[in-house]
Short mmCIF file of C-alpha atoms in Angstrom, two decimals:
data_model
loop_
_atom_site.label_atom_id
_atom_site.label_comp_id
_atom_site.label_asym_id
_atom_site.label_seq_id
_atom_site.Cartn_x
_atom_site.Cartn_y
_atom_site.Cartn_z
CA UNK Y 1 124.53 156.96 -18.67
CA UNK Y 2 125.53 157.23 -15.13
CA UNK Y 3 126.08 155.37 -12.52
CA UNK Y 4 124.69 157.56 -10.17
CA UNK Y 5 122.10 155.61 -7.09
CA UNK Y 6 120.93 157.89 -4.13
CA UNK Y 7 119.45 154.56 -3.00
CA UNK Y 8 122.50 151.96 -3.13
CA UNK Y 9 122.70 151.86 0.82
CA UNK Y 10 120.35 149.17 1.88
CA UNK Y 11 121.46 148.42 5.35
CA UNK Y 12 120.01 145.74 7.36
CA UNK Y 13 117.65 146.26 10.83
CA UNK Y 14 120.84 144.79 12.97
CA UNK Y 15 123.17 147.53 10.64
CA UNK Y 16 121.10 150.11 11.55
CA UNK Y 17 121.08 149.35 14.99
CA UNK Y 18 124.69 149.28 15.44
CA UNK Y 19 124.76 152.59 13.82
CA UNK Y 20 122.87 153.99 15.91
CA UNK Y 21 124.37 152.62 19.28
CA UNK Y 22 127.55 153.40 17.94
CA UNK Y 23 126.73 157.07 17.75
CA UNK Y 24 125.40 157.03 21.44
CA UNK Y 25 128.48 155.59 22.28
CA UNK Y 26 130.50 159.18 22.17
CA UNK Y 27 128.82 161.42 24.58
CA UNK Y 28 131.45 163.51 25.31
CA UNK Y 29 130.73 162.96 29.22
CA UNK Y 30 134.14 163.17 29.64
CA UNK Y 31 134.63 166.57 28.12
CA UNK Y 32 131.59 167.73 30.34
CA UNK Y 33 133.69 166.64 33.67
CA UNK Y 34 137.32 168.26 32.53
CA UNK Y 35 135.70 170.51 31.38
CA UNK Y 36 133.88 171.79 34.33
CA UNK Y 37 137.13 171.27 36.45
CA UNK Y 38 138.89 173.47 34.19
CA UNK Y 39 136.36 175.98 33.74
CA UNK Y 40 135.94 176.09 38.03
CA UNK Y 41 139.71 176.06 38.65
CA UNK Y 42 139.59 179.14 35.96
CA UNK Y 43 136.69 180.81 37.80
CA UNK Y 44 137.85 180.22 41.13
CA UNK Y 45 141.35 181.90 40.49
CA UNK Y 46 139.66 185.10 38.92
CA UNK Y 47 137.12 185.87 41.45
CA UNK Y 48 139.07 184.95 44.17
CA UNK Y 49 135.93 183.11 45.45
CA UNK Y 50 136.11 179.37 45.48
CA UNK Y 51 132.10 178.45 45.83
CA UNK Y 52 132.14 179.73 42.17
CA UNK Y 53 134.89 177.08 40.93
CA UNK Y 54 133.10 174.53 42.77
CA UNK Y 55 129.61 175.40 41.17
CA UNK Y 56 130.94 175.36 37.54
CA UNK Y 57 132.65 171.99 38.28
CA UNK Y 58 129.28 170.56 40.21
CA UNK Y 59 127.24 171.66 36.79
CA UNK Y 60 129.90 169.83 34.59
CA UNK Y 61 129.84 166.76 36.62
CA UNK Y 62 126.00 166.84 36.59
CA UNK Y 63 125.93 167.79 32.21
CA UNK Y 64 128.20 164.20 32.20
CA UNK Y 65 125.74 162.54 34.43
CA UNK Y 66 122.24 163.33 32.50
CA UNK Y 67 124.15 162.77 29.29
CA UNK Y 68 125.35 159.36 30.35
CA UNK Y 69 121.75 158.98 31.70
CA UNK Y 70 119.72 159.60 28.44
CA UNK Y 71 122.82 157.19 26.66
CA UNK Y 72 121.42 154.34 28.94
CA UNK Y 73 118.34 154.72 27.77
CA UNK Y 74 118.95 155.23 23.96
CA UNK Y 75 120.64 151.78 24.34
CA UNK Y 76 117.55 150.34 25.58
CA UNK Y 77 115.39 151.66 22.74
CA UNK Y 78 117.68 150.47 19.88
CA UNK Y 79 118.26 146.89 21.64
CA UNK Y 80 114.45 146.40 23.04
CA UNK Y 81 112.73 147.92 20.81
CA UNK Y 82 114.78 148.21 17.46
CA UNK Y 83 114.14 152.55 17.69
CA UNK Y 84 116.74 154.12 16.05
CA UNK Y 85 115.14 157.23 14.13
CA UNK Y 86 115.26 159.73 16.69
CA UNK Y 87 119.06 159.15 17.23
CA UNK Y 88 120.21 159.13 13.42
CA UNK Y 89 121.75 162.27 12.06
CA UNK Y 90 123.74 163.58 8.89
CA UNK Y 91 123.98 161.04 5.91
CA UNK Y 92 122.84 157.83 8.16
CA UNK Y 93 119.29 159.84 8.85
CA UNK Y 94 118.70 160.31 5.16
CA UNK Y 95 119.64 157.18 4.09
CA UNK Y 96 117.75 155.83 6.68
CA UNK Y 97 114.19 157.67 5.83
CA UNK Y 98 115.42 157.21 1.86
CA UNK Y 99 115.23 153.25 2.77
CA UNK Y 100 112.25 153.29 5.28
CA UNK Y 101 109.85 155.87 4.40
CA UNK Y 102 109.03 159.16 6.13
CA UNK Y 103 105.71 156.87 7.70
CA UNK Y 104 108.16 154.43 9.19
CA UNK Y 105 110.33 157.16 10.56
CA UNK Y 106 107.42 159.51 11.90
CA UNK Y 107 106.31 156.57 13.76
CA UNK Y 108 109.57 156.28 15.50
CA UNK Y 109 110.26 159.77 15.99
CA UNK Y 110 106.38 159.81 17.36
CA UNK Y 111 106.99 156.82 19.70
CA UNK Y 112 110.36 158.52 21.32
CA UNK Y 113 108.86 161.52 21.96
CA UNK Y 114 105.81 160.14 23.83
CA UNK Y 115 108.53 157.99 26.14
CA UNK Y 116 110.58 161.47 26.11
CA UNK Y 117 113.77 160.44 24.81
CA UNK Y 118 115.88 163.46 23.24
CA UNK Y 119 115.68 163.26 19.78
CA UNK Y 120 118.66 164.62 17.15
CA UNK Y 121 118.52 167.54 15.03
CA UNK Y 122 118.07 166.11 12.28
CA UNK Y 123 114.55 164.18 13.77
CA UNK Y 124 113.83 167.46 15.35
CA UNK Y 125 114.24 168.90 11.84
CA UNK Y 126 112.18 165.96 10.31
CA UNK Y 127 109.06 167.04 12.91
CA UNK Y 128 109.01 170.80 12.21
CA UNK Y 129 109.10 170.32 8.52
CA UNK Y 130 105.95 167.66 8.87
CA UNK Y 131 104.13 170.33 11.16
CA UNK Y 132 104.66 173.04 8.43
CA UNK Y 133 103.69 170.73 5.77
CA UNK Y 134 100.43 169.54 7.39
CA UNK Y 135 99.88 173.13 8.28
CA UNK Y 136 100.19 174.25 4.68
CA UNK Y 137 103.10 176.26 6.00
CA UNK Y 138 106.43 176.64 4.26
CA UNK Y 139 109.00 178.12 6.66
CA UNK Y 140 112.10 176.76 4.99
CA UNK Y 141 113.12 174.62 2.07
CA UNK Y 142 112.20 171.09 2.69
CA UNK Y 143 114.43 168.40 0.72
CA UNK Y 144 113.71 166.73 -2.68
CA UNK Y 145 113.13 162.86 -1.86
CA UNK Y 146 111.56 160.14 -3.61
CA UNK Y 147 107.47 159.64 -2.56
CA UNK Y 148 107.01 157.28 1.12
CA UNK Y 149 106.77 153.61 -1.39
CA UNK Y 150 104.07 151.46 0.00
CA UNK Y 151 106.47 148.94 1.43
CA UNK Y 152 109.76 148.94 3.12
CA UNK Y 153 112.42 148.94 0.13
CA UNK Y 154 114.89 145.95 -0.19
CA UNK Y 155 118.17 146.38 -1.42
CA UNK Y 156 118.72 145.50 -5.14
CA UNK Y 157 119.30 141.77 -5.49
CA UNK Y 158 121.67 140.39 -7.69
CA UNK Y 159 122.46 136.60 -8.97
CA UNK Y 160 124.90 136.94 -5.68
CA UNK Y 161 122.97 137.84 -3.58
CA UNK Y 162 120.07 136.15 -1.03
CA UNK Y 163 116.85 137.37 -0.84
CA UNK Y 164 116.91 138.89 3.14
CA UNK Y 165 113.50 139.40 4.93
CA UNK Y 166 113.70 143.11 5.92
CA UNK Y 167 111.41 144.00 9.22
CA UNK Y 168 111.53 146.98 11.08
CA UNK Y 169 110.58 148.78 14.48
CA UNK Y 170 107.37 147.61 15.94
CA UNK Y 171 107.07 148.22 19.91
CA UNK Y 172 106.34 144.56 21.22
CA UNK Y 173 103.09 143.86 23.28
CA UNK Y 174 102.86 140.68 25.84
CA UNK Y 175 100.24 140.12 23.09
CA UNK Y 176 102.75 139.64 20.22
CA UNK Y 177 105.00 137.82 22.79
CA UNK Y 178 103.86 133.97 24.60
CA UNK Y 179 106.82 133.91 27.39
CA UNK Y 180 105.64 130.59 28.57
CA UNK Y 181 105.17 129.23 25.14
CA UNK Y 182 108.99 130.54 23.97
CA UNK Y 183 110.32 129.08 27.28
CA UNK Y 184 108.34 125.32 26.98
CA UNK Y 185 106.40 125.31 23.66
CA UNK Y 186 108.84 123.48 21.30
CA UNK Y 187 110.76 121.72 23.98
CA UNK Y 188 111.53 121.49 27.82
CA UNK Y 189 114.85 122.44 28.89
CA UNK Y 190 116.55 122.81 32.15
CA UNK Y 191 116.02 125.93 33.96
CA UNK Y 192 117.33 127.93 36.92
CA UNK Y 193 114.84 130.17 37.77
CA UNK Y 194 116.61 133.31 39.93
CA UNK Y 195 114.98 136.03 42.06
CA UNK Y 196 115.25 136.55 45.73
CA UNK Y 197 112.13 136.51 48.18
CA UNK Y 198 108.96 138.68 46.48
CA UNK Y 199 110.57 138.94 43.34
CA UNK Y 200 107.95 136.36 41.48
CA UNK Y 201 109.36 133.35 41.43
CA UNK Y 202 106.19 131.65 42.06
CA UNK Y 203 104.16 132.59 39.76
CA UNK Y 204 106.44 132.30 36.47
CA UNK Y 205 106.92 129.07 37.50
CA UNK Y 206 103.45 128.38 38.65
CA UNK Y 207 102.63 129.71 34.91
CA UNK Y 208 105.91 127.52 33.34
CA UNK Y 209 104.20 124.60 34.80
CA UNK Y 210 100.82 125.11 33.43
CA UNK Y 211 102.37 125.58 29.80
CA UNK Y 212 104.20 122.10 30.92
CA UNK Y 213 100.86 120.58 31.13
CA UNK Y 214 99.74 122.51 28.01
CA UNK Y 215 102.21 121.36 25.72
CA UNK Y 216 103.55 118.22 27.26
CA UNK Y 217 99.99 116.76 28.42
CA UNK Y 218 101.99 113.50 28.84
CA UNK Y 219 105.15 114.75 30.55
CA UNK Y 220 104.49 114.03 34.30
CA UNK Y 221 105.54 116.99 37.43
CA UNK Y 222 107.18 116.47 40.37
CA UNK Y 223 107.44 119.29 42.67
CA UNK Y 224 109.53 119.53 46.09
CA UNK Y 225 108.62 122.52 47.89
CA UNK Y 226 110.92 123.40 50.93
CA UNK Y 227 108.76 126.14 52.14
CA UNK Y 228 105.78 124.64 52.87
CA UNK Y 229 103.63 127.79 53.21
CA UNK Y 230 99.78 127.70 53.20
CA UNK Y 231 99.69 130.44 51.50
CA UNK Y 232 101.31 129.86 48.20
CA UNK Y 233 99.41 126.15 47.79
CA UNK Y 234 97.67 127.17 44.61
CA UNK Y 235 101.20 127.41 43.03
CA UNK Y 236 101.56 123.58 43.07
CA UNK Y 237 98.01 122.14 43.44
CA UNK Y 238 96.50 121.10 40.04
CA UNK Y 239 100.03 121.62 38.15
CA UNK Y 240 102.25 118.79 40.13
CA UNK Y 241 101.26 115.53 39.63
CA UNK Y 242 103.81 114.85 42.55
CA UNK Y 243 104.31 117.45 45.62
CA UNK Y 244 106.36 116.83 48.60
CA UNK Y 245 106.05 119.93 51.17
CA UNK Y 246 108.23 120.77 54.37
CA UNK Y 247 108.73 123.47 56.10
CA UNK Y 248 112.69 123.27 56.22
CA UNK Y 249 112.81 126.16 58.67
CA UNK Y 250 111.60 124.67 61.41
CA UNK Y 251 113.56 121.72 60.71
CA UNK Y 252 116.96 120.69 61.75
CA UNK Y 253 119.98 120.07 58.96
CA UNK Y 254 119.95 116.35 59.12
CA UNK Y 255 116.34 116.33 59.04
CA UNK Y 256 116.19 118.71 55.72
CA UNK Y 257 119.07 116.28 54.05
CA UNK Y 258 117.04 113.32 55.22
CA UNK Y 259 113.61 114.85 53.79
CA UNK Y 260 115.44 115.77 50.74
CA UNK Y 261 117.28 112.59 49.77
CA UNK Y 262 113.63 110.57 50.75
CA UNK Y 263 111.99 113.17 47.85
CA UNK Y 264 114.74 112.13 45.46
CA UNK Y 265 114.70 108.76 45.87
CA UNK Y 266 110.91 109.13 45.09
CA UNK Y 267 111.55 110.83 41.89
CA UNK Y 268 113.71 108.41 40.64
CA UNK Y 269 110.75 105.76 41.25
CA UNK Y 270 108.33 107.26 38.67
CA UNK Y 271 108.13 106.02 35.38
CA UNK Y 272 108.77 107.70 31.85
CA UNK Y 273 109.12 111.46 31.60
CA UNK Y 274 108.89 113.46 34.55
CA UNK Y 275 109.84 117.50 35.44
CA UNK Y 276 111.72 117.64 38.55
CA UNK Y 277 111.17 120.95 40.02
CA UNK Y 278 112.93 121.88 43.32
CA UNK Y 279 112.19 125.08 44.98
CA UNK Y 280 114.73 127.35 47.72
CA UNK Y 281 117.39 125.75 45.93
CA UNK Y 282 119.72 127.93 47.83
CA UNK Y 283 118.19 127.26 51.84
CA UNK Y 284 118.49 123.59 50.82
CA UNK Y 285 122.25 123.71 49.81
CA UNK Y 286 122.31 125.55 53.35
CA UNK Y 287 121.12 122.64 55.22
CA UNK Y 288 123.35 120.04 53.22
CA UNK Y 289 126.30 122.39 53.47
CA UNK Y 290 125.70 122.23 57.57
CA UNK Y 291 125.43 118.46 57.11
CA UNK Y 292 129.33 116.64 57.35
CA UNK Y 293 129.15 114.72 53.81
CA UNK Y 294 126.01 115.60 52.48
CA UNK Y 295 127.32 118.75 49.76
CA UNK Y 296 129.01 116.18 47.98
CA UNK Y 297 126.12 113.70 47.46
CA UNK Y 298 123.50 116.66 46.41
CA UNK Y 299 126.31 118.01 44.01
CA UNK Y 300 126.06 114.79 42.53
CA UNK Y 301 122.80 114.07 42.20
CA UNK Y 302 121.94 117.77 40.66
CA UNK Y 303 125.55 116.61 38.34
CA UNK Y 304 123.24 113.75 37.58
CA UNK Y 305 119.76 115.39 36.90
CA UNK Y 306 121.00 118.23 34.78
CA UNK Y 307 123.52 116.23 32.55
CA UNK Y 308 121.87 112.90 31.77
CA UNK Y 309 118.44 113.60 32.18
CA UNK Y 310 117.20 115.77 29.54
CA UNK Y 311 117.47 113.00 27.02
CA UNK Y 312 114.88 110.99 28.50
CA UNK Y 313 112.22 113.89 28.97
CA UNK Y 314 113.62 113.66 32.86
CA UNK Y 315 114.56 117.81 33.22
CA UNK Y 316 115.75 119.56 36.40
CA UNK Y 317 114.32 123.12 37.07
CA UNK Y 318 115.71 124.74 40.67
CA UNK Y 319 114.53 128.08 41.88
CA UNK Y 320 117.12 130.17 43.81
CA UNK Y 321 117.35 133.47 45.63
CA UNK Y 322 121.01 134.25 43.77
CA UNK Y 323 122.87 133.48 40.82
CA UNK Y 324 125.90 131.77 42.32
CA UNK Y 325 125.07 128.48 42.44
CA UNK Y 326 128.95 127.44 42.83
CA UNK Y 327 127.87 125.76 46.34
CA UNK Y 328 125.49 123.71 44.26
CA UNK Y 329 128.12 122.39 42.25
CA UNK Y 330 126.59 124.29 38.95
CA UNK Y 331 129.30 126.13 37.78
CA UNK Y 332 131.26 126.22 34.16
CA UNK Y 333 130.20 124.04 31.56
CA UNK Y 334 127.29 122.60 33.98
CA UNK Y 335 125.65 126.11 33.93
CA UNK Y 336 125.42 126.53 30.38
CA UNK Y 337 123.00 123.07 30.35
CA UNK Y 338 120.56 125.68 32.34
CA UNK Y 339 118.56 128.46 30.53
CA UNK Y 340 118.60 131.29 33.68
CA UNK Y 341 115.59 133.29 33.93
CA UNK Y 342 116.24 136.54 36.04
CA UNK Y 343 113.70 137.98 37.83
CA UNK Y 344 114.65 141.77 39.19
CA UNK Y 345 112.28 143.99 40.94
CA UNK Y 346 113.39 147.57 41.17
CA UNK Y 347 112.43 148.06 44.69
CA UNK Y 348 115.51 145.56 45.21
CA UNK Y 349 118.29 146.97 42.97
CA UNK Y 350 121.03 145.19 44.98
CA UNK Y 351 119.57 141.88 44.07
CA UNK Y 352 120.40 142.42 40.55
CA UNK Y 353 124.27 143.95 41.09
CA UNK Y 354 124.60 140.77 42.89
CA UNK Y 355 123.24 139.14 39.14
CA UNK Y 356 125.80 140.86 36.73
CA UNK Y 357 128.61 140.26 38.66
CA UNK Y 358 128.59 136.33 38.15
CA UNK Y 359 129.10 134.70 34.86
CA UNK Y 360 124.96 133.72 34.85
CA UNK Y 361 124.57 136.26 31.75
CA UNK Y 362 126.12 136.36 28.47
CA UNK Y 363 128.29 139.73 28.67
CA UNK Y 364 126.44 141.81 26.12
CA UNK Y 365 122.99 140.75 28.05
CA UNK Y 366 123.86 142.90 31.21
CA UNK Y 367 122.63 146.64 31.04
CA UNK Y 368 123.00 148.91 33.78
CA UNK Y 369 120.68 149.15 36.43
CA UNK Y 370 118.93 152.46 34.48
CA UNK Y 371 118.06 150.39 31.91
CA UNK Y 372 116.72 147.94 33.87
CA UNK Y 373 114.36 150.24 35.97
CA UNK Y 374 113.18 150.97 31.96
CA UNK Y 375 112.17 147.60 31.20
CA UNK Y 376 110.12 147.43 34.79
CA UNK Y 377 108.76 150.95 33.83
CA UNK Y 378 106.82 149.11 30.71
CA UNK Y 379 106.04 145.67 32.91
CA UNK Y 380 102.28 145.73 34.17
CA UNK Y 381 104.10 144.02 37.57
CA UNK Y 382 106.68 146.01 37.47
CA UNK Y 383 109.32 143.64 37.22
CA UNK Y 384 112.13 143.23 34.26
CA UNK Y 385 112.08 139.31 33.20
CA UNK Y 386 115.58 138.02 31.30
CA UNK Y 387 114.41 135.03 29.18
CA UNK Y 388 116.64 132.08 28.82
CA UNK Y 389 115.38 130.75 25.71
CA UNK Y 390 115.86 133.92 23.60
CA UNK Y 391 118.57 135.60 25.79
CA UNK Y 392 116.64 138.93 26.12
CA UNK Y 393 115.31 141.13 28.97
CA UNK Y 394 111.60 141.84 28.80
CA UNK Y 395 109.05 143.61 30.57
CA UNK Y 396 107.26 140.68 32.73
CA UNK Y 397 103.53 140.45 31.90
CA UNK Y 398 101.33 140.13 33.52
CA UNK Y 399 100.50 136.43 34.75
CA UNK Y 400 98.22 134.34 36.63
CA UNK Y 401 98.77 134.54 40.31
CA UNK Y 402 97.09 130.50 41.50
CA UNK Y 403 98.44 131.23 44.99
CA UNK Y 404 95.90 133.59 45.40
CA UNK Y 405 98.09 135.64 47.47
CA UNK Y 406 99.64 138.92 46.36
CA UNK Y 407 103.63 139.32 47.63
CA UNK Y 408 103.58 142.70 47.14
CA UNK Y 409 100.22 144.15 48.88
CA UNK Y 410 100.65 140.62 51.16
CA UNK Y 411 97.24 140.11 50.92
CA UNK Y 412 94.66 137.77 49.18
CA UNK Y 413 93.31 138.86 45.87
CA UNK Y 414 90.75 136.03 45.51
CA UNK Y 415 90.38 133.87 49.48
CA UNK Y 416 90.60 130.49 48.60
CA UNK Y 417 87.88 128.08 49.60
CA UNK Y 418 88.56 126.09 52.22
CA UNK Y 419 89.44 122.23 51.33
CA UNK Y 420 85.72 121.09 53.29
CA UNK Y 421 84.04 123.28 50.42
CA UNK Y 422 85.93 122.52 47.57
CA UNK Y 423 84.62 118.78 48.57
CA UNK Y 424 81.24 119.79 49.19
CA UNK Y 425 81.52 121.19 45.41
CA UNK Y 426 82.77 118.18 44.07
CA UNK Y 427 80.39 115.99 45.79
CA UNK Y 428 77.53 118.29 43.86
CA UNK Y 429 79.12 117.83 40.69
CA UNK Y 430 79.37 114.51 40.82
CA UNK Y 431 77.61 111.54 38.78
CA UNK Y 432 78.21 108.78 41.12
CA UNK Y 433 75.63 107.38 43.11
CA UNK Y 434 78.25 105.93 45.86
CA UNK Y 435 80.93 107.14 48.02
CA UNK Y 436 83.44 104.35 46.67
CA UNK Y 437 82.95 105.06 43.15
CA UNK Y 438 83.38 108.79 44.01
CA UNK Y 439 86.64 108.25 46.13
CA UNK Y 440 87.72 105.74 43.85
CA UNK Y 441 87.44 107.13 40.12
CA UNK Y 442 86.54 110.92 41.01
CA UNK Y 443 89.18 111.43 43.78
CA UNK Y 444 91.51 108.55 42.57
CA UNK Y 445 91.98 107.35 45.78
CA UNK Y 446 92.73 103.82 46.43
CA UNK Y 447 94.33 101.64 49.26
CA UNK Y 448 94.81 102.51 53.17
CA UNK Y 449 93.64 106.17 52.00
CA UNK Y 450 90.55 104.89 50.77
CA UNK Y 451 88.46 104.86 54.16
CA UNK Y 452 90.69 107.61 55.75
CA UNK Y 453 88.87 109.51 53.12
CA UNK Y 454 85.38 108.22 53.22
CA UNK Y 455 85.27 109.03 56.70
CA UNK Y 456 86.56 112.67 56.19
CA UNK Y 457 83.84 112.96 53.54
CA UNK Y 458 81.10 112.11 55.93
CA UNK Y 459 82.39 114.52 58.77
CA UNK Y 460 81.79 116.86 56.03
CA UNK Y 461 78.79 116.53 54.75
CA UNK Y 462 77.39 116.44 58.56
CA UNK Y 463 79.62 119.77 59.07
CA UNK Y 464 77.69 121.47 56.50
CA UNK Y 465 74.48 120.05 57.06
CA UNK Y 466 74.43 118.67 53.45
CA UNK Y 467 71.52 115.06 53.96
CA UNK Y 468 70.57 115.81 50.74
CA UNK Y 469 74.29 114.29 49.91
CA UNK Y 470 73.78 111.59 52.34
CA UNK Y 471 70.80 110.45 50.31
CA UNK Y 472 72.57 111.05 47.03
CA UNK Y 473 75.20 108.66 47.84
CA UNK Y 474 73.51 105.92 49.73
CA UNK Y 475 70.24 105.77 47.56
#
């Protein structure tokens, strides 16, 4: 008998991984560099021409540079998308396809290629002999292994051992993935949201908001928005249950602290769970900072709403246009009571070196800035998301833009109807035969508003030349 088991490795997904980034990890760049010094010094002295030395140094410099390139990128398939066949080689590639399958592995190898990754020898190797065999071509001796099994083989289990649910490589799709559901769905947490102007801030939390309402129907919103711009209404109107809007720009310090402490005070005032959502986090501190005595009060109150809220269903969420929110007062331990969410577009690189040099990231969740433009390659927006609640980076998907407004193009994908029509609409779908019972349980407007209203309603109607409303309301 022997004791003899070709298949005793069974590694795990994460083993596997690490293998594989650990063999990315040597890329000789260095050698590349010396070496092309060396080499030009070398040149340089025999020819007695110096353009030559610098030419073989330029080329090494530029071999370290694509190598440390395509590294960057290797790392991003094994961490994002769990690819590690087309950078295995020796012993780990064989054990690897002995464990997987050759179907598992040709649809790695297949996926790198298409992306153009480099792949190893030995997957290089693994293509050509797949080629010949489909072609009915032998042009060298292909290896005795076992038959492709039907399933992905587990490792032998013993009365030691746990059963471990073995998955491997499958590209994700934003179909496969529910960002808003992951970052609300079970529970609501406090979030910073982070991205400076254009990045997209709006609508993830536009979208965050509506999966609020989704899976929290009872959870109220309050929204203070310290922009105040027409154009990005649609954010905010049908998600907040509570919006306070001013445009802080135009506005002095003491009259942004004032405006600010008024919206607070407000929040505090409604009853059972409510979101707290404050916008420009950042320009506000600005104001306060400006303000002799006022940084110390809005440290405490965001001390306050971040620390002993969340257990009564009262969260804090705070937009800002950079991660260090030290000004705020949200530093240390208070920062880890925030799930970030990063938003980086390409187009503004800087905003993102400004991102990994602050303590907002774990340390193994900041890739280079290569790796980055990657994950914004594969977003339909072309933005790279990091996701609090899971820790990862992701390509953002796409998402539904309420504003109306595109940042990018600046221009209006769908014009919004004016607020006269959207009445006029309602008025038509309505089944009340009064204007009370219409401003009173379709509107849900009651009090001093109540006439204000009526009256606006009428201009309306007479604007549009609508006396087929008139009738329908007074008969």
């Amino acid at each position: 008998m022997s004791a003899f088991n070709p298949n005793s490795r069974q590694l795990t997904p994460q083993e596997w991984q690490a293998i594989a980034s650990d063999s990315i990890e040597d890329n000789s760049s260095q050698y590349f560099i010396i070496g092309g010094i060396v080499l030009g010094l070398f040149a340089a002295s025999a020819t007695g021409f110096p353009p030559t030395g610098l030419l073989i140094a330029g080329w090494g410099f530029y071999s370290a540079w694509q190598r440390t390139k395509q590294a960057n990128r290797n790392e991003v398939a094994i961490n994002n998308y769990k690819c590690v066949a087309h950078i295995l080689e020796g012993d780990n590639f064989l054990d690897f396809r002995h464990q997987v399958g050759d179907a598992e592995v040709l649809r790695q190898i297949q996926w790198a290629t298409e992306r153009e990754y480099k792949l190893s020898n030995d997957a290089l190797d693994f293509i050509e002999i797949r080629e010949d065999t489909t072609s009915g071509v032998s042009s060298r001796p292909i290896s005795h292994l076992p038959a492709p099994p039907a399933s992905i083989p587990s490792p032998a289990i013993t009365q030691t051992q746990a059963l471990t649910a073995t998955s491997y490589y499958t590209p994700p799709s934003r179909q496969e993935f529910d960002v808003m559901g992951e970052m609300v769905g079970k529970a609501i947490k406090n979030q910073l949201i982070v991205g400076i102007q254009g990045a997209g801030k709006g609508i993830v939390i536009s979208n965050a908001l509506a999966a609020v309402q989704k899976y929290h129907p009872n959870r109220k919103i309050f929204v203070i928005d310290p922009k105040g711009k027409a154009e990005e209404s649609g954010y905010w109107e049908g998600r907040a249950d509570y919006l306070e809007r001013a445009k802080i720009i135009e506005m002095e310090p003491h009259e942004v602290v004032a405006w600010v402490k008024g919206c607070f005070d407000l929040y505090m005032k409604v009853p059972g769970e409510c979101l707290l959502f404050l916008d420009e986090g950042t320009a506000v501190a600005s104001s306060f900072k400006s303000t002799r005595g006022a940084m110390a009060w809005l440290k405490n109150k965001i001390a306050h709403f971040v620390s002993l809220g969340d257990g009564d269903g009262r969260n804090f969420w705070m937009a800002v246009q950079n991660g260090d929110t030290s000004d705020l007062g949200i530093s240390g331990g208070m920062r880890s009571q925030l799930n970030p969410y990063v938003i980086i577009n390409p187009a503004q690189m800087s905003a993102y070196e400004s991102v990994i040099n602050l303590e907002l990231l774990p340390k193994d969740k900041k890739p280079t800035s290569e790796a980055i433009k990657e994950i914004a390659k594969r977003s339909p927006v072309g933005r790279a998301l990091f996701h609090g609640a899971i820790n990862e980076w992701l390509p953002m998907p796409q998402m539904e833009n309420y504003s109306g407004f595109d940042r990018d193009s600046r221009t209006f994908i769908n014009p919004a109807k004016n607020q006269t029509e959207l009445l006029i609409q309602k008025l038509q779908q309505s089944n009340k035969n009064s204007l009370d019972s219409f401003i009173l349980e379709d509107l849900g407007i009651t009090g001093d508003k109540k006439e204000r209203m009526r009256q606006g309603i009428l201009e309306a109607i007479a604007l549009h030349n609508r006396n087929d409303l008139l009738q329908k309301f007074t008969s």
